[in-house]
Amino acid sequence: MIIMKFGGSSIKNTEAMRRVAGIVQKRQQQQPLIVLSALGGVTDQLIRMHNAALEQRDEQIATEISALQNRHRAMLNDLIPAGAIYDEVHYFLNHEFKRLKTLLDAVKAIKVFSSELYNSVIGLGEMLSTRLFEGYLRARGLSAVWLDVRPVMVVEQNGEEITPLLEEIEKQARVRFDHHLQNGMLIVTQGFLATTRNGAPATLGRDGSDYTASLLGAALKVKEIQIWSDVDGILSADPTIIKEAQPLPFMTFEEACELAYFGARVLHPATIQPALTHGIPVRVLNSHFPDEPGTLIVPDYEETKHQAIKSIAYKENITLLTIESSRLLLSPKAIEDIFDILTRHGKKVYAVTKSATKLSVTIQNNGNDNRFLDDLKRFGRLTVEPRKTVVSVVGEGMKANPLLTWQIIKMLHEAGIKIELISQFARQISMMFIIDEQDIPRTVELIHARLIAGGG
Ligand SMILES: Nc1ncnc2c1ncn2[C@@H]1O[C@H](COP(=O)(O)OP(=O)(O)O)[C@@H](O)[C@H]1O
Ligand SMILES: N[C@@H](CC(=O)OP(=O)(O)O)C(=O)O
C-alpha cells in the first residue's frame, strides 16, 4: 500500500484532475490511499472570505462565494456526466456551500475571531476537492470511496501549536480505513484537516496536507509516501529564481527536513518525522510528468556524500532582533524569559546567536501585533531589523568540508552582500545565514552557480 498526496497545484482545474485520475488508475495495483489538498488557491480564498466576514464586507463575500461555487460547479459539469454520481456530488457541494454561508454569517455575527469558526471555514476547500475527485474516479468506473479524515486526524491544540496524537490516529485509521482497503477500494480523503480531542475543528497548518500524508502513512505502515506536486522533485534551488535548478534524485531525511524548514515549499517540514520514525521512504513527484523519477528521500545512503552542497533554500519576511544588556551576562534566567515571551506571542525562532552581552534571534514576521517588542525592551537595548531573509545551504557532504562556510562568506563579501548572522553546528549538513531581503536573487544565483551547479 502507498499514500499518494496531490497538492492544490496538481488538481487546480479539470485537465489537472483528469491527469491525476490517470496517475492513480495506473498505480491501482499498489493500493493507493489518496490525500488531496484544496484546489490551488482555494484555501487563500477561504481565508480572504473569513477576514471579509470579520470586517462585515458583504459585497466581497458575495463575489468570492460565487467565484468559488462557479469554479467547483464548472469542474463538476466537465468531469462527471449527468446521472446518479453527478447528483450525489452536486448535492454534497451545495450542502458545503450552504455550510460556508452559515459559517460566514456566524463570523459576521460574533464579530471577534473564533479559531473554531476560522478552522471550519478554511478547511472547506478540502471537503469540496475530495468529493469532486472521488465522484470523478467512480464516474471513470473505479471503485472509490470518500472518507472523512477529521475523526481520524486527532490533535492537541495549544495556542498555535498543533500536536497530532499518533496512537489515536493509528487506532482511528485502522477502524475507519482498514475494511475499505481490504475490499480493494481507492480511498480519497482530505489533507490539512484535523479535529481536537474535544471535537473542535482544527488544521495541521498551512501546506499541512503533506503532513497528513505522512501521518496516515505511518499509521497504516505503508510502503511509500508519495508527494505529488508541479515540479520534478526537490530541486537544487527554488525554480522561481533559478530556472535551471535540477531535481535531486536522492536525499536523506535530514537534508529534506532542513531544506523544507528553511523554505523549500514543495515539502512541509513536518512531513519527515512520521516517515523517519517508521523508516518509510518519501518520494516527491511531478503530476505533470508522472514518469519522471522525482526525488526519493531515505534514511541514509552512500552516494549523497560526494556532493557537498545539494540545494539552497530561503525564508523571507524574517525580523532580526538583538538585545544588548549586561543582564545577559549575569542571568541565564533572562534568556529563558526572552524565549518565553517569543513563544507566548507565537513567534517562531529560526536562528540564535549569543555573545557575552548580546543575544540575536531571528523570527518570522507573522502579524501586526508588536506588543511583544515592548515586553522585550525590559531586558535591555533592543534593535529590530525587519525585511531579512534566512538562507540555508544543505548537503550531507558539508560535514566533511568545513571550508565551504568560508568560501560562501568570501564569495558574498566580494559581491558586496552583507551577512548579518551565521549559524552552523560543527560537522553538520547545513549552514544558515541572514541577509537583506533585496539580496535574495543575487545570493541564490551566486551560490547555485558556483557551489551547486558548479559542483562545489
Ligand atoms: N527546492 C525546491 N524544490 C522544488 N520546488 C520548490 C523548491 N523551492 C521552492 N519550490 C516551489 O514549491 C512549489 C511547490 O509547492 P506548492 O506550490 O505548495 O505545491 P502543492 O500545491 O503541490 O503543495 C514549486 O512549484 C516550486 O516553485
Ligand atoms: N490547502 C491547504 C493545505 C495544503 O497542504 O495545500 P497544498 O498541498 O496545495 O500546499 C493550504 O493551502 O494550506
Short mmCIF file of C-alpha atoms in Angstrom, two decimals, residues 86-439:
data_model
loop_
_atom_site.label_atom_id
_atom_site.label_comp_id
_atom_site.label_asym_id
_atom_site.label_seq_id
_atom_site.Cartn_x
_atom_site.Cartn_y
_atom_site.Cartn_z
CA TYR A 86 -23.37 13.73 -10.63
CA ASP A 87 -26.47 14.27 -8.46
CA GLU A 88 -24.73 12.95 -5.37
CA VAL A 89 -21.68 15.21 -5.78
CA HIS A 90 -23.85 18.18 -6.76
CA TYR A 91 -25.91 17.71 -3.60
CA PHE A 92 -22.77 17.45 -1.45
CA LEU A 93 -21.18 20.56 -2.94
CA ASN A 94 -24.39 22.56 -2.45
CA HIS A 95 -24.58 21.40 1.13
CA GLU A 96 -20.98 22.58 1.73
CA PHE A 97 -21.64 25.96 0.08
CA LYS A 98 -24.65 26.42 2.37
CA ARG A 99 -22.49 25.46 5.33
CA LEU A 100 -19.91 28.03 4.25
CA LYS A 101 -22.57 30.77 4.17
CA THR A 102 -23.80 29.77 7.63
CA LEU A 103 -20.24 29.81 8.99
CA LEU A 104 -19.52 33.23 7.47
CA ASP A 105 -22.81 34.57 8.91
CA ALA A 106 -21.69 33.30 12.30
CA VAL A 107 -18.30 35.06 11.90
CA LYS A 108 -20.15 38.26 11.00
CA ALA A 109 -22.49 37.89 13.95
CA ILE A 110 -19.89 37.35 16.65
CA LYS A 111 -17.50 39.97 15.18
CA VAL A 112 -14.49 38.56 17.02
CA PHE A 113 -12.02 35.92 15.92
CA SER A 114 -13.02 32.36 16.81
CA SER A 115 -10.47 29.68 15.98
CA GLU A 116 -13.26 27.08 15.62
CA LEU A 117 -15.08 29.15 13.01
CA TYR A 118 -11.83 30.08 11.26
CA ASN A 119 -10.72 26.44 11.01
CA SER A 120 -14.15 25.35 9.76
CA VAL A 121 -14.09 27.98 7.02
CA ILE A 122 -10.53 27.43 5.82
CA GLY A 123 -10.89 23.65 5.82
CA LEU A 124 -13.84 23.64 3.47
CA GLY A 125 -11.73 23.55 0.30
CA GLU A 126 -10.51 20.01 1.00
CA MET A 127 -14.09 18.80 1.54
CA LEU A 128 -15.05 20.14 -1.91
CA SER A 129 -11.99 18.91 -3.83
CA THR A 130 -12.05 15.38 -2.39
CA ARG A 131 -15.75 14.83 -3.07
CA LEU A 132 -15.35 16.06 -6.63
CA PHE A 133 -12.36 13.79 -7.24
CA GLU A 134 -13.90 10.72 -5.64
CA GLY A 135 -17.06 11.19 -7.74
CA TYR A 136 -14.90 11.55 -10.83
CA LEU A 137 -12.98 8.33 -10.09
CA ARG A 138 -16.29 6.49 -9.74
CA ALA A 139 -17.57 8.07 -12.96
CA ARG A 140 -14.45 6.57 -14.62
CA GLY A 141 -15.58 3.17 -13.37
CA LEU A 142 -13.16 2.83 -10.45
CA SER A 143 -14.16 1.55 -7.01
CA ALA A 144 -13.53 4.62 -4.92
CA VAL A 145 -14.83 5.75 -1.56
CA TRP A 146 -14.78 9.21 0.05
CA LEU A 147 -13.77 9.16 3.70
CA ASP A 148 -13.77 12.00 6.20
CA VAL A 149 -10.29 12.41 7.70
CA ARG A 150 -11.47 14.66 10.53
CA PRO A 151 -12.35 11.93 13.07
CA VAL A 152 -9.04 10.19 12.25
CA MET A 153 -6.66 13.16 12.46
CA VAL A 154 -6.95 13.80 16.19
CA VAL A 155 -4.69 16.55 17.51
CA GLU A 156 -3.96 18.51 20.62
CA GLN A 157 -4.06 22.26 20.16
CA ASN A 158 -2.17 24.62 22.42
CA GLY A 159 -2.44 28.14 21.02
CA GLU A 160 -0.93 27.87 17.54
CA GLU A 161 0.87 24.66 18.38
CA ILE A 162 -0.69 21.51 16.97
CA THR A 163 0.40 18.07 18.15
CA PRO A 164 -1.00 15.06 16.33
CA LEU A 165 -1.93 12.23 18.71
CA LEU A 166 -0.25 9.37 16.93
CA GLU A 167 -1.75 6.45 18.83
CA GLU A 168 -5.26 7.78 18.40
CA ILE A 169 -4.65 8.49 14.70
CA GLU A 170 -3.42 4.96 14.18
CA LYS A 171 -6.39 3.49 16.02
CA GLN A 172 -8.91 5.60 14.12
CA ALA A 173 -7.24 4.97 10.76
CA ARG A 174 -7.41 1.22 11.35
CA VAL A 175 -11.07 1.34 12.42
CA ARG A 176 -12.26 3.64 9.63
CA PHE A 177 -9.99 2.80 6.69
CA ASP A 178 -8.91 -0.85 7.05
CA HIS A 179 -12.01 -2.63 5.79
CA HIS A 180 -12.23 -0.40 2.71
CA LEU A 181 -8.59 -1.13 1.99
CA GLN A 182 -9.17 -4.85 2.40
CA ASN A 183 -12.03 -4.56 -0.09
CA GLY A 184 -9.61 -3.05 -2.59
CA MET A 185 -11.30 0.37 -2.57
CA LEU A 186 -9.46 3.54 -3.56
CA ILE A 187 -9.84 5.76 -0.53
CA VAL A 188 -9.96 9.50 -1.20
CA THR A 189 -9.51 11.70 1.86
CA GLN A 190 -8.61 15.23 2.86
CA GLY A 191 -5.23 16.62 3.71
CA PHE A 192 -4.84 19.55 6.13
CA LEU A 193 -7.99 18.88 8.23
CA ALA A 194 -7.91 17.74 11.83
CA THR A 195 -10.03 17.67 14.98
CA THR A 196 -9.01 18.36 18.54
CA ARG A 197 -9.54 15.77 21.24
CA ASN A 198 -12.61 17.77 22.32
CA GLY A 199 -14.07 17.60 18.83
CA ALA A 200 -13.26 21.18 17.78
CA PRO A 201 -12.30 21.78 14.13
CA ALA A 202 -8.57 22.21 13.58
CA THR A 203 -6.00 22.06 10.78
CA LEU A 204 -2.38 20.91 10.55
CA GLY A 205 -1.33 24.43 9.49
CA ARG A 206 -0.73 25.95 6.07
CA ASP A 207 0.55 23.47 3.50
CA GLY A 208 -0.22 20.74 6.04
CA SER A 209 -1.55 18.15 3.58
CA ASP A 210 1.94 16.70 3.18
CA TYR A 211 1.94 16.16 6.93
CA THR A 212 -1.45 14.38 6.71
CA ALA A 213 0.06 12.09 4.10
CA SER A 214 2.98 11.09 6.28
CA LEU A 215 0.87 10.73 9.44
CA LEU A 216 -1.52 8.40 7.62
CA GLY A 217 1.42 6.63 6.02
CA ALA A 218 2.97 5.99 9.42
CA ALA A 219 -0.38 4.95 10.95
CA LEU A 220 -1.02 2.42 8.18
CA LYS A 221 2.66 1.38 7.79
CA VAL A 222 2.63 1.93 4.04
CA LYS A 223 5.49 1.07 1.67
CA GLU A 224 5.98 4.61 0.36
CA ILE A 225 4.60 8.12 0.87
CA GLN A 226 4.33 9.99 -2.42
CA ILE A 227 4.03 13.78 -2.52
CA TRP A 228 2.86 14.83 -6.00
CA SER A 229 3.41 18.45 -6.93
CA ASP A 230 4.16 20.54 -10.02
CA VAL A 231 7.97 20.18 -10.07
CA ASP A 232 10.28 17.23 -10.87
CA GLY A 233 11.03 16.58 -7.21
CA ILE A 234 13.09 18.54 -4.72
CA LEU A 235 15.26 20.83 -6.80
CA SER A 236 18.72 22.26 -6.26
CA ALA A 237 17.10 25.70 -5.69
CA ASP A 238 13.76 27.47 -5.85
CA PRO A 239 12.83 27.24 -9.57
CA THR A 240 11.20 30.68 -9.47
CA ILE A 241 14.72 32.15 -9.04
CA ILE A 242 16.88 29.50 -10.73
CA LYS A 243 15.25 28.31 -13.95
CA GLU A 244 17.91 25.66 -14.48
CA ALA A 245 17.57 24.17 -10.96
CA GLN A 246 17.91 20.39 -11.18
CA PRO A 247 15.92 17.67 -9.38
CA LEU A 248 17.87 15.76 -6.74
CA PRO A 249 17.43 12.01 -7.28
CA PHE A 250 18.10 11.15 -3.62
CA MET A 251 18.12 12.97 -0.32
CA THR A 252 18.41 11.92 3.27
CA PHE A 253 15.55 12.64 5.67
CA GLU A 254 17.78 15.12 7.46
CA GLU A 255 18.64 17.05 4.29
CA ALA A 256 15.00 17.19 3.19
CA CYS A 257 13.88 18.32 6.62
CA GLU A 258 16.41 21.17 6.72
CA LEU A 259 15.50 22.35 3.24
CA ALA A 260 11.77 22.20 3.90
CA TYR A 261 12.16 24.02 7.20
CA PHE A 262 14.08 26.83 5.52
CA GLY A 263 11.64 27.44 2.73
CA ALA A 264 11.65 24.75 0.01
CA ARG A 265 7.88 25.00 -0.27
CA VAL A 266 7.47 21.72 -2.12
CA LEU A 267 7.55 19.75 1.14
CA HIS A 268 6.09 20.61 4.55
CA PRO A 269 8.92 20.27 7.12
CA ALA A 270 6.83 18.15 9.50
CA THR A 271 6.35 15.50 6.78
CA ILE A 272 9.68 13.92 7.53
CA GLN A 273 9.24 12.98 11.20
CA PRO A 274 6.50 10.31 10.99
CA ALA A 275 8.18 8.80 7.92
CA LEU A 276 11.56 8.79 9.63
CA THR A 277 10.21 7.13 12.78
CA HIS A 278 8.88 4.23 10.73
CA GLY A 279 11.62 4.27 8.08
CA ILE A 280 9.08 4.85 5.29
CA PRO A 281 10.60 6.36 2.12
CA VAL A 282 9.08 9.61 0.86
CA ARG A 283 9.06 10.32 -2.87
CA VAL A 284 8.41 13.78 -4.34
CA LEU A 285 6.97 13.53 -7.86
CA ASN A 286 5.63 15.74 -10.65
CA SER A 287 1.97 15.20 -11.58
CA HIS A 288 2.62 16.94 -14.92
CA PHE A 289 5.38 14.44 -15.79
CA PRO A 290 4.48 11.31 -13.83
CA ASP A 291 7.12 9.13 -15.45
CA GLU A 292 10.00 11.24 -14.15
CA PRO A 293 11.71 9.55 -11.18
CA GLY A 294 11.36 12.50 -8.78
CA THR A 295 13.28 12.69 -5.51
CA LEU A 296 13.48 9.73 -3.17
CA ILE A 297 14.02 10.64 0.49
CA VAL A 298 15.53 7.83 2.53
CA PRO A 299 17.18 7.48 5.97
CA ASP A 300 20.68 7.26 4.55
CA TYR A 301 22.69 6.19 1.54
CA GLU A 302 26.24 6.41 0.33
CA GLU A 303 26.06 8.35 -2.91
CA THR A 304 24.90 11.54 -1.21
CA LYS A 305 28.25 12.11 0.34
CA HIS A 306 30.16 13.19 -2.78
CA GLN A 307 28.42 16.46 -3.49
CA ALA A 308 28.98 18.96 -0.73
CA ILE A 309 26.08 21.38 -1.23
CA LYS A 310 22.98 19.93 -2.79
CA SER A 311 20.44 22.67 -2.52
CA ILE A 312 19.73 26.14 -1.23
CA ALA A 313 16.53 27.42 0.36
CA TYR A 314 15.45 30.72 1.84
CA LYS A 315 12.71 32.09 4.02
CA GLU A 316 11.59 35.69 3.63
CA ASN A 317 9.85 38.05 5.98
CA ILE A 318 12.26 37.49 8.82
CA THR A 319 12.99 40.05 11.55
CA LEU A 320 16.34 40.13 13.31
CA LEU A 321 16.07 41.11 16.96
CA THR A 322 19.15 41.96 19.01
CA ILE A 323 19.03 42.56 22.74
CA GLU A 324 22.05 44.12 24.38
CA SER A 325 22.27 44.05 28.13
CA SER A 326 24.66 43.19 30.95
CA ARG A 327 21.80 41.11 32.40
CA LEU A 328 22.53 38.57 29.68
CA LEU A 329 25.98 38.18 31.15
CA LEU A 330 24.80 37.52 34.66
CA SER A 331 21.36 35.98 34.46
CA PRO A 332 20.73 32.79 32.48
CA LYS A 333 17.08 33.20 33.50
CA ALA A 334 16.87 36.31 31.27
CA ILE A 335 17.38 34.13 28.18
CA GLU A 336 14.67 31.75 29.31
CA ASP A 337 12.32 34.70 29.85
CA ILE A 338 13.05 36.14 26.40
CA PHE A 339 12.20 32.84 24.72
CA ASP A 340 9.12 32.56 26.86
CA ILE A 341 7.88 35.93 25.58
CA LEU A 342 8.52 34.91 21.96
CA THR A 343 6.68 31.62 22.45
CA ARG A 344 3.71 33.29 24.12
CA HIS A 345 3.39 35.62 21.15
CA GLY A 346 3.58 32.75 18.66
CA LYS A 347 6.94 33.83 17.21
CA LYS A 348 8.84 31.05 15.50
CA VAL A 349 12.59 31.37 16.10
CA TYR A 350 14.88 30.40 13.20
CA ALA A 351 18.41 31.21 14.35
CA VAL A 352 20.03 32.29 17.59
CA THR A 353 23.48 33.64 18.45
CA LYS A 354 24.74 34.89 21.76
CA SER A 355 27.83 36.74 22.94
CA ALA A 356 28.64 37.90 26.47
CA THR A 357 26.12 40.76 26.49
CA LYS A 358 24.20 40.34 23.24
CA LEU A 359 21.51 37.94 22.11
CA SER A 360 20.32 37.86 18.49
CA VAL A 361 17.29 35.90 17.39
CA THR A 362 15.56 35.74 14.02
CA ILE A 363 11.81 35.36 13.98
CA GLN A 364 9.20 35.07 11.29
CA ASN A 365 7.27 38.29 10.99
CA ASN A 366 3.73 36.98 11.32
CA GLY A 367 1.04 39.53 12.04
CA ASN A 368 0.91 43.16 13.06
CA ASP A 369 0.75 42.71 16.81
CA ASN A 370 4.06 44.13 18.02
CA ARG A 371 3.31 44.21 21.74
CA PHE A 372 5.97 41.56 22.32
CA LEU A 373 8.61 44.16 21.43
CA ASP A 374 7.58 46.22 24.48
CA ASP A 375 7.97 43.11 26.62
CA LEU A 376 11.45 42.50 25.19
CA LYS A 377 12.57 46.09 25.81
CA ARG A 378 12.52 45.33 29.53
CA PHE A 379 15.68 43.25 29.08
CA GLY A 380 17.92 45.95 27.59
CA ARG A 381 18.60 47.84 24.38
CA LEU A 382 16.54 46.28 21.61
CA THR A 383 17.35 46.62 17.90
CA VAL A 384 14.69 45.49 15.43
CA GLU A 385 15.71 44.86 11.82
CA PRO A 386 12.84 43.74 9.57
CA ARG A 387 12.84 42.57 5.92
CA LYS A 388 15.59 40.00 6.38
CA THR A 389 15.89 36.52 4.91
CA VAL A 390 17.25 33.29 6.32
CA VAL A 391 19.23 31.38 3.72
CA SER A 392 20.15 27.75 4.25
CA VAL A 393 22.56 25.66 2.21
CA VAL A 394 22.20 21.93 2.68
CA GLY A 395 24.13 18.80 1.83
CA GLU A 396 25.48 15.75 3.66
CA GLY A 397 28.91 16.47 2.14
CA MET A 398 29.20 19.69 4.16
CA LYS A 399 30.12 17.61 7.19
CA ALA A 400 33.43 16.75 5.60
CA ASN A 401 34.11 20.17 4.10
CA PRO A 402 34.31 22.93 6.74
CA LEU A 403 35.96 25.28 4.23
CA LEU A 404 32.67 25.68 2.42
CA THR A 405 31.43 28.13 5.04
CA TRP A 406 34.50 30.25 4.48
CA GLN A 407 34.04 30.03 0.68
CA ILE A 408 30.44 31.27 0.96
CA ILE A 409 31.34 34.15 3.25
CA LYS A 410 34.18 35.22 0.95
CA MET A 411 32.07 34.94 -2.18
CA LEU A 412 29.21 37.02 -0.78
CA HIS A 413 31.62 39.57 0.68
CA GLU A 414 33.25 40.03 -2.72
CA ALA A 415 29.82 40.52 -4.28
CA GLY A 416 29.01 43.22 -1.70
CA ILE A 417 26.32 41.13 0.02
CA LYS A 418 26.26 41.71 3.74
CA ILE A 419 25.79 38.71 6.03
CA GLU A 420 24.16 39.66 9.33
CA LEU A 421 24.42 36.46 11.28
CA ILE A 422 25.77 32.97 10.66
CA SER A 423 24.71 29.82 12.38
CA GLN A 424 26.30 26.44 11.91
CA PHE A 425 26.91 23.40 14.01
CA ALA A 426 30.26 21.70 13.67
CA ARG A 427 30.19 18.72 11.31
CA GLN A 428 26.59 19.27 10.30
CA ILE A 429 24.80 19.04 6.99
CA SER A 430 23.69 22.64 6.71
CA MET A 431 24.73 26.21 7.26
CA MET A 432 22.42 29.16 7.70
CA PHE A 433 22.90 32.89 7.44
CA ILE A 434 20.85 36.08 7.37
CA ILE A 435 20.87 38.65 4.55
CA ASP A 436 18.72 41.58 3.44
CA GLU A 437 15.59 40.59 1.53
CA GLN A 438 16.72 42.57 -1.53
CA ASP A 439 19.85 40.37 -1.86
#
